[in-house]
N, CA, C and O atoms as a printed pandas DataFrame, in Angstrom:
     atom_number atom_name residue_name chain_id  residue_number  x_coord  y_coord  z_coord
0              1         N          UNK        A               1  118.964   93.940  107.541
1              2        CA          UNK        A               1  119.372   95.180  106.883
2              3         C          UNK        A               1  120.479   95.908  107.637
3              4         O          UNK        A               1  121.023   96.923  107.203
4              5         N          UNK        A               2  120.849   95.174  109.091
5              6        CA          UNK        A               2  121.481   96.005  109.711
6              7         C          UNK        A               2  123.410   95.515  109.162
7              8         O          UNK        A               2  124.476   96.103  108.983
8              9         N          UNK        A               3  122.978   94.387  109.108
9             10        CA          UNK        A               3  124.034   93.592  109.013
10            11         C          UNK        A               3  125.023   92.779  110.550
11            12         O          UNK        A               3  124.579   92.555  111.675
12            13         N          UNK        A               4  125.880   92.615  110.218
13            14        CA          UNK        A               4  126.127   91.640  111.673
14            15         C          UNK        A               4  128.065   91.471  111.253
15            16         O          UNK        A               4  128.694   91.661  110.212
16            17         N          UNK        A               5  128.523   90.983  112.807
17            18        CA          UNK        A               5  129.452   90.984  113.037
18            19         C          UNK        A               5  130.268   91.585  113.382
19            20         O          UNK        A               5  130.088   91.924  114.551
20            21         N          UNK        A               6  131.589   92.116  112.769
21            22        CA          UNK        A               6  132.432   93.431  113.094
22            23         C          UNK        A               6  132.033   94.647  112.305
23            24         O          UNK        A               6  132.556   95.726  112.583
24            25         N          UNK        A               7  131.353   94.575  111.567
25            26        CA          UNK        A               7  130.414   95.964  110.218
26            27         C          UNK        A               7  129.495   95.689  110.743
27            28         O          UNK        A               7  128.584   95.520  109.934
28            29         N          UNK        A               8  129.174   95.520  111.849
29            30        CA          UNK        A               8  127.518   96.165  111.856
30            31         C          UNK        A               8  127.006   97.321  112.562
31            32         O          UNK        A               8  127.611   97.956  113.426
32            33         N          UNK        A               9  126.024   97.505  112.192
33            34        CA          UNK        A               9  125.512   99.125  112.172
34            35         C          UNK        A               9  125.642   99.507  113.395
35            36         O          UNK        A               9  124.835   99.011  114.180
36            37         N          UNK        A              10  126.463  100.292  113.843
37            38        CA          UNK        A              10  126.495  100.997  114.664
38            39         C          UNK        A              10  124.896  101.818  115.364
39            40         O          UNK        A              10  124.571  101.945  116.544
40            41         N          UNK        A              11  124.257  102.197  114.271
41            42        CA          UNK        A              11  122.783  102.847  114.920
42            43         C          UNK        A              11  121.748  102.152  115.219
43            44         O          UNK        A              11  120.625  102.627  115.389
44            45         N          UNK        A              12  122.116  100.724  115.325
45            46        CA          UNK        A              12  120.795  100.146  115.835
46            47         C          UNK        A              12  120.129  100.144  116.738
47            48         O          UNK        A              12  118.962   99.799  116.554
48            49         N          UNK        A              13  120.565  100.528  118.123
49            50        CA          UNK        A              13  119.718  100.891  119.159
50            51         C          UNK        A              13  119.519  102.195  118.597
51            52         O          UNK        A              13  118.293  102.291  118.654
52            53         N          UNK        A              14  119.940  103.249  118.096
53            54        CA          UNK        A              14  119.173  104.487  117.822
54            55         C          UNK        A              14  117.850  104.367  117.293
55            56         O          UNK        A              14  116.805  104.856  117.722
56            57         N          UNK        A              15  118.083  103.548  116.164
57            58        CA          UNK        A              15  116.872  102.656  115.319
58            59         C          UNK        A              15  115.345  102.590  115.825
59            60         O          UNK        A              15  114.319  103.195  115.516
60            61         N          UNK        A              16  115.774  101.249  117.040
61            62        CA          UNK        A              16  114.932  100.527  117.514
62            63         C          UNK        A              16  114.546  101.870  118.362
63            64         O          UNK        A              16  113.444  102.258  117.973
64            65         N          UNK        A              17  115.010  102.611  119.264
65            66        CA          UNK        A              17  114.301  103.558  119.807
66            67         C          UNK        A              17  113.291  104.596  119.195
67            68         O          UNK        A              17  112.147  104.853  119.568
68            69         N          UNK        A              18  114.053  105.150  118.107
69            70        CA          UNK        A              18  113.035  105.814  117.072
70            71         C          UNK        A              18  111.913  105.430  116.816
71            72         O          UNK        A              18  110.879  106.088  116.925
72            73         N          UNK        A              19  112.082  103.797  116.279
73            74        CA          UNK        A              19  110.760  103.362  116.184
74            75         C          UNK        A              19  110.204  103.529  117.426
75            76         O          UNK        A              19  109.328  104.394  117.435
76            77         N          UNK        A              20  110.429  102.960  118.540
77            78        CA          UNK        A              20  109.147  102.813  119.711
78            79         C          UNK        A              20  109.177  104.364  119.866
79            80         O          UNK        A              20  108.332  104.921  119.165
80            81         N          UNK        A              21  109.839  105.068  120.510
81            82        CA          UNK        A              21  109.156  106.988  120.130
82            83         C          UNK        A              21  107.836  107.123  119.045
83            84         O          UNK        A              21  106.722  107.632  119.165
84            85         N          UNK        A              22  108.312  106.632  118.274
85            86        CA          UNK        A              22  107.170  106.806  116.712
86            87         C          UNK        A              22  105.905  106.389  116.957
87            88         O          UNK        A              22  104.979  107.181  116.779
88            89         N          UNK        A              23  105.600  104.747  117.517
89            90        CA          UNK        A              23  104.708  104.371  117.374
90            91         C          UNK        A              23  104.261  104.773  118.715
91            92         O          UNK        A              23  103.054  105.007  118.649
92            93         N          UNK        A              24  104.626  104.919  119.674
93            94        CA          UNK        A              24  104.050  105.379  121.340
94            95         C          UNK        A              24  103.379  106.536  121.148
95            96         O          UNK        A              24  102.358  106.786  121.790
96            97         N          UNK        A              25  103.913  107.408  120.193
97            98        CA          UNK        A              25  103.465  108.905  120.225
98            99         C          UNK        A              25  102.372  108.739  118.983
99           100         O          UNK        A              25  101.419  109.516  118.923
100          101         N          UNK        A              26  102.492  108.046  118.331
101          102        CA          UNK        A              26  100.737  107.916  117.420
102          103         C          UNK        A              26   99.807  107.008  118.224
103          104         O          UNK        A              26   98.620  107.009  117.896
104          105         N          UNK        A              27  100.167  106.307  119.142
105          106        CA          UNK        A              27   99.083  105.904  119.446
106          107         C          UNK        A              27   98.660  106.674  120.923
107          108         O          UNK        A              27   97.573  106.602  121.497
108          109         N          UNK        A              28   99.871  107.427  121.341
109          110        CA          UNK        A              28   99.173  108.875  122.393
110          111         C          UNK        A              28   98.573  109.368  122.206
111          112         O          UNK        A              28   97.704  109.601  123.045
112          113         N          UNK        A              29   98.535  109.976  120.864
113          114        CA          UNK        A              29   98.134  111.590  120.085
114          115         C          UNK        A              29   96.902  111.173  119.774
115          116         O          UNK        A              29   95.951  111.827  120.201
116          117         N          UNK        A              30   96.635  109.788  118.821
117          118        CA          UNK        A              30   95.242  109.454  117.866
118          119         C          UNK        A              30   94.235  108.475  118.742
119          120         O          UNK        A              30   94.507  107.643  119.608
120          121         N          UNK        A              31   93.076  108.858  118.233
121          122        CA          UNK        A              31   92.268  107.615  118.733
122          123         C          UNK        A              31   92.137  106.999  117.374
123          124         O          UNK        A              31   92.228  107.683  116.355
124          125         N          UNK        A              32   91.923  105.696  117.358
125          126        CA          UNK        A              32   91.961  104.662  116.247
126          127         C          UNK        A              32   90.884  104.034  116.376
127          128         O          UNK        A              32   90.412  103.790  117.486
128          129         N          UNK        A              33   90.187  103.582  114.983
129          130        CA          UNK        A              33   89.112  103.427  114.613
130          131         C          UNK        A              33   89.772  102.578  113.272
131          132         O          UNK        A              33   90.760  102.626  112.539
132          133         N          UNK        A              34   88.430  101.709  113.489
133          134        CA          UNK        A              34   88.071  100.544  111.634
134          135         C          UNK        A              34   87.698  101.073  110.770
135          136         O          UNK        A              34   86.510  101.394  110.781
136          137         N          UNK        A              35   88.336  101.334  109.884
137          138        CA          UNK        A              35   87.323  101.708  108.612
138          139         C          UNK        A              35   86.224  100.903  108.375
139          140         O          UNK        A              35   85.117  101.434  108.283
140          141         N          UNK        A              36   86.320  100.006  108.291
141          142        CA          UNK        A              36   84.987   98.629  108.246
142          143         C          UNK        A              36   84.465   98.944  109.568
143          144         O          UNK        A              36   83.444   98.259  109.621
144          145         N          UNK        A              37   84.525   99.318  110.217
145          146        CA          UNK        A              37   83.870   99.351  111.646
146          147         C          UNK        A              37   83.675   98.117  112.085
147          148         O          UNK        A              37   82.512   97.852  112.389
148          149         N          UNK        A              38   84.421   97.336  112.200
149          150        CA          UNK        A              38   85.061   96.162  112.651
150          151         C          UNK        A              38   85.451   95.506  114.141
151          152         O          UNK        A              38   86.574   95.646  114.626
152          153         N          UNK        A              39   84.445   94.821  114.756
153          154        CA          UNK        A              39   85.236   94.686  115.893
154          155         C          UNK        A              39   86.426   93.515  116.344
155          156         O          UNK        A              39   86.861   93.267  117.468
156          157         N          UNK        A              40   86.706   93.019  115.273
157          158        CA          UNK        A              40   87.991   92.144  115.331
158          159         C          UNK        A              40   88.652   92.470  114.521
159          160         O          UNK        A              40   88.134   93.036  113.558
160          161         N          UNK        A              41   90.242   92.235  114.558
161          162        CA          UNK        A              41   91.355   92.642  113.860
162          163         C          UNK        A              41   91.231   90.854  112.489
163          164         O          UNK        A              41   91.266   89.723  112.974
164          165         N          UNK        A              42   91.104   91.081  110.949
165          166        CA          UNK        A              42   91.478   89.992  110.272
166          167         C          UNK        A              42   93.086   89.484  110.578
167          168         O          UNK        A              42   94.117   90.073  110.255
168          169         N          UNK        A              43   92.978   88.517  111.127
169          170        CA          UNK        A              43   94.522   87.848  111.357
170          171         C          UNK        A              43   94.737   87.332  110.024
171          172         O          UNK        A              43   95.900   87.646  109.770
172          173         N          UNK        A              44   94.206   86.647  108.930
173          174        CA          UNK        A              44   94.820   86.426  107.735
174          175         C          UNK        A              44   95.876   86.518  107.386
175          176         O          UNK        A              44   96.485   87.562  107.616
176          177         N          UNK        A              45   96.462   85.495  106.726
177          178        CA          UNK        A              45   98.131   85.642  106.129
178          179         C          UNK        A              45   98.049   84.880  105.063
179          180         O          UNK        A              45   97.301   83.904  105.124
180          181         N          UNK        A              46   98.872   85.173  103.720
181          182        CA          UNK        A              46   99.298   84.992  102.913
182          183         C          UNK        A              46  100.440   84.600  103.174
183          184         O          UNK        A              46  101.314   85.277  103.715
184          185         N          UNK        A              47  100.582   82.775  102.587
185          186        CA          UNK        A              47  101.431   82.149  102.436
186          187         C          UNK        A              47  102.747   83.090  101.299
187          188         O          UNK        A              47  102.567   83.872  100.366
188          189         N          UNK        A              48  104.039   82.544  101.941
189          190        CA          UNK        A              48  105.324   83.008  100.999
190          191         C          UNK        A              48  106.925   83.317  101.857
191          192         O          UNK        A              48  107.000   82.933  103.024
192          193         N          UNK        A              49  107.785   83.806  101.405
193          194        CA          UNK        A              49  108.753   83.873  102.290
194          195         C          UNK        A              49  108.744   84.817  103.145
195          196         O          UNK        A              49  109.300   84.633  104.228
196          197         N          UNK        A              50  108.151   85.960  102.872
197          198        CA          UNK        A              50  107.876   87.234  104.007
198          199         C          UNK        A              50  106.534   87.082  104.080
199          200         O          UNK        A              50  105.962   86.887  103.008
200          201         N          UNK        A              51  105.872   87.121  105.086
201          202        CA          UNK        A              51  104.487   86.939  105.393
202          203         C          UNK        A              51  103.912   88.622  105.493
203          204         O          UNK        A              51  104.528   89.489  106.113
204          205         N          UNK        A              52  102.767   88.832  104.838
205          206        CA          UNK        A              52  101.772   89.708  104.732
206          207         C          UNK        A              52  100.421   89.422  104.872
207          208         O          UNK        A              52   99.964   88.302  104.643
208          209         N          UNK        A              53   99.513   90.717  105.368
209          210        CA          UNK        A              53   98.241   90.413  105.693
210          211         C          UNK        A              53   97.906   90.211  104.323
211          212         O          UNK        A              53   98.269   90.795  103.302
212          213         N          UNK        A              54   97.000   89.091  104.560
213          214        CA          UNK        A              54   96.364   88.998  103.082
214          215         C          UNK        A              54   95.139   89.864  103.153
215          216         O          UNK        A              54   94.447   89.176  102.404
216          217         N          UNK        A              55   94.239   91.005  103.543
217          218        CA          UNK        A              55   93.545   91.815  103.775
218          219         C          UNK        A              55   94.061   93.159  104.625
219          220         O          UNK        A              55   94.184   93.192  105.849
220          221         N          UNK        A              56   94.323   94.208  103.751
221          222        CA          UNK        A              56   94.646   95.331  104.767
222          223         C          UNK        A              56   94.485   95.950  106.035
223          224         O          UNK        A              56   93.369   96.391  106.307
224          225         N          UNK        A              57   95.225   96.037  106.693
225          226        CA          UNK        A              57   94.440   96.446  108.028
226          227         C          UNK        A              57   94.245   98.366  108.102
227          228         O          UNK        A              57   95.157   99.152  108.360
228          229         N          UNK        A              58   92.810   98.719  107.794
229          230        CA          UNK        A              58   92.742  100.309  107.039
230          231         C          UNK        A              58   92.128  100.693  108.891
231          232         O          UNK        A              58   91.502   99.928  109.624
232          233         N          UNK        A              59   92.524  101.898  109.146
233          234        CA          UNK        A              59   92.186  102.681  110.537
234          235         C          UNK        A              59   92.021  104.338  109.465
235          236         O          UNK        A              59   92.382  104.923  108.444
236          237         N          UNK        A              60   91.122  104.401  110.795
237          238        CA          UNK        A              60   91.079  105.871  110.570
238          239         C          UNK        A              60   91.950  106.915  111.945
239          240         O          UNK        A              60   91.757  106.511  113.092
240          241         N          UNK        A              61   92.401  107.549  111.857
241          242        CA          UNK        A              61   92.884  108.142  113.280
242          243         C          UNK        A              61   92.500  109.687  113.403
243          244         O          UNK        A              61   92.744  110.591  112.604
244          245         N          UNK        A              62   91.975  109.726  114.360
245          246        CA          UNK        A              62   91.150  110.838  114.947
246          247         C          UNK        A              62   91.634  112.031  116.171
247          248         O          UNK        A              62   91.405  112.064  117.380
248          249         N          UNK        A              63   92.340  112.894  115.335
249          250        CA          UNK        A              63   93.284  113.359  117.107
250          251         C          UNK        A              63   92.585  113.289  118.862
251          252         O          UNK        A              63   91.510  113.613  119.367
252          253         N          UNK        A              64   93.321  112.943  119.151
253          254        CA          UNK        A              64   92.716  112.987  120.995
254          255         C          UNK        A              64   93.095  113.929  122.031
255          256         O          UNK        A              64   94.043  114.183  122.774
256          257         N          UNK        A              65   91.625  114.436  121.672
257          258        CA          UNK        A              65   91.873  115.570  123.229
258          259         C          UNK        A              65   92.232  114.918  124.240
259          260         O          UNK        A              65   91.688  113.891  124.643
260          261         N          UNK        A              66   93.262  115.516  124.771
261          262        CA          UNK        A              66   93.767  115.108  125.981
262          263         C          UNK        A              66   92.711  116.247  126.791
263          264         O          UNK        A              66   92.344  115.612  127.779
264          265         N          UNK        A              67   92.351  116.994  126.822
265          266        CA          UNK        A              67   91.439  118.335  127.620
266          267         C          UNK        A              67   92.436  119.744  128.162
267          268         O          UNK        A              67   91.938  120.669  128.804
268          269         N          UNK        A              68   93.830  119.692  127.786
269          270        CA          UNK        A              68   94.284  120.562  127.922
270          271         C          UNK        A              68   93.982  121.927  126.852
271          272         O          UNK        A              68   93.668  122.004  125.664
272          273         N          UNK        A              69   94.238  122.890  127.883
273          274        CA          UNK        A              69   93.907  124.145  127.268
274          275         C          UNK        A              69   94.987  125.186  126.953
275          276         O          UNK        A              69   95.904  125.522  127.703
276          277         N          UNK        A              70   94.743  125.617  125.789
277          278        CA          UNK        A              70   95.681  126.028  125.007
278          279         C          UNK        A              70   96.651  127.743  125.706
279          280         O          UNK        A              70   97.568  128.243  125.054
């Protein structure tokens, strides 16, 4: 999507950083939990050209006290 060569996107390291900011800071903030209460992750895949879980992977997220006071 970014594209390649002499046109390519200029913001892609902006990108890729955003994302890891994004996901570092939800998994700081939340504690995560199975909806199934599950203690293994289903690895399952559905055959095709882009691969998807063939079973959702559903969490619940629960904010986490860190114990600081307000």
């Amino acid at each position: 999507p970014f594209g390649s060569g002499r046109r390519i996107c200029p913001g892609i390291p902006m990108a890729a950083v955003t994302m890891e900011m994004t996901l570092s800071n939800l998994i700081y903030s939340f504690d995560w939990e199975s909806l199934a209460g599950a203690h293994e992750i289903d690895t399952l895949k559905s055959p095709g050209t882009v691969t998807h879980k063939k079973n959702a992977l559903q969490l619940m997220a629960k904010v986490y006290d860190h114990g600081y006071k307000s």
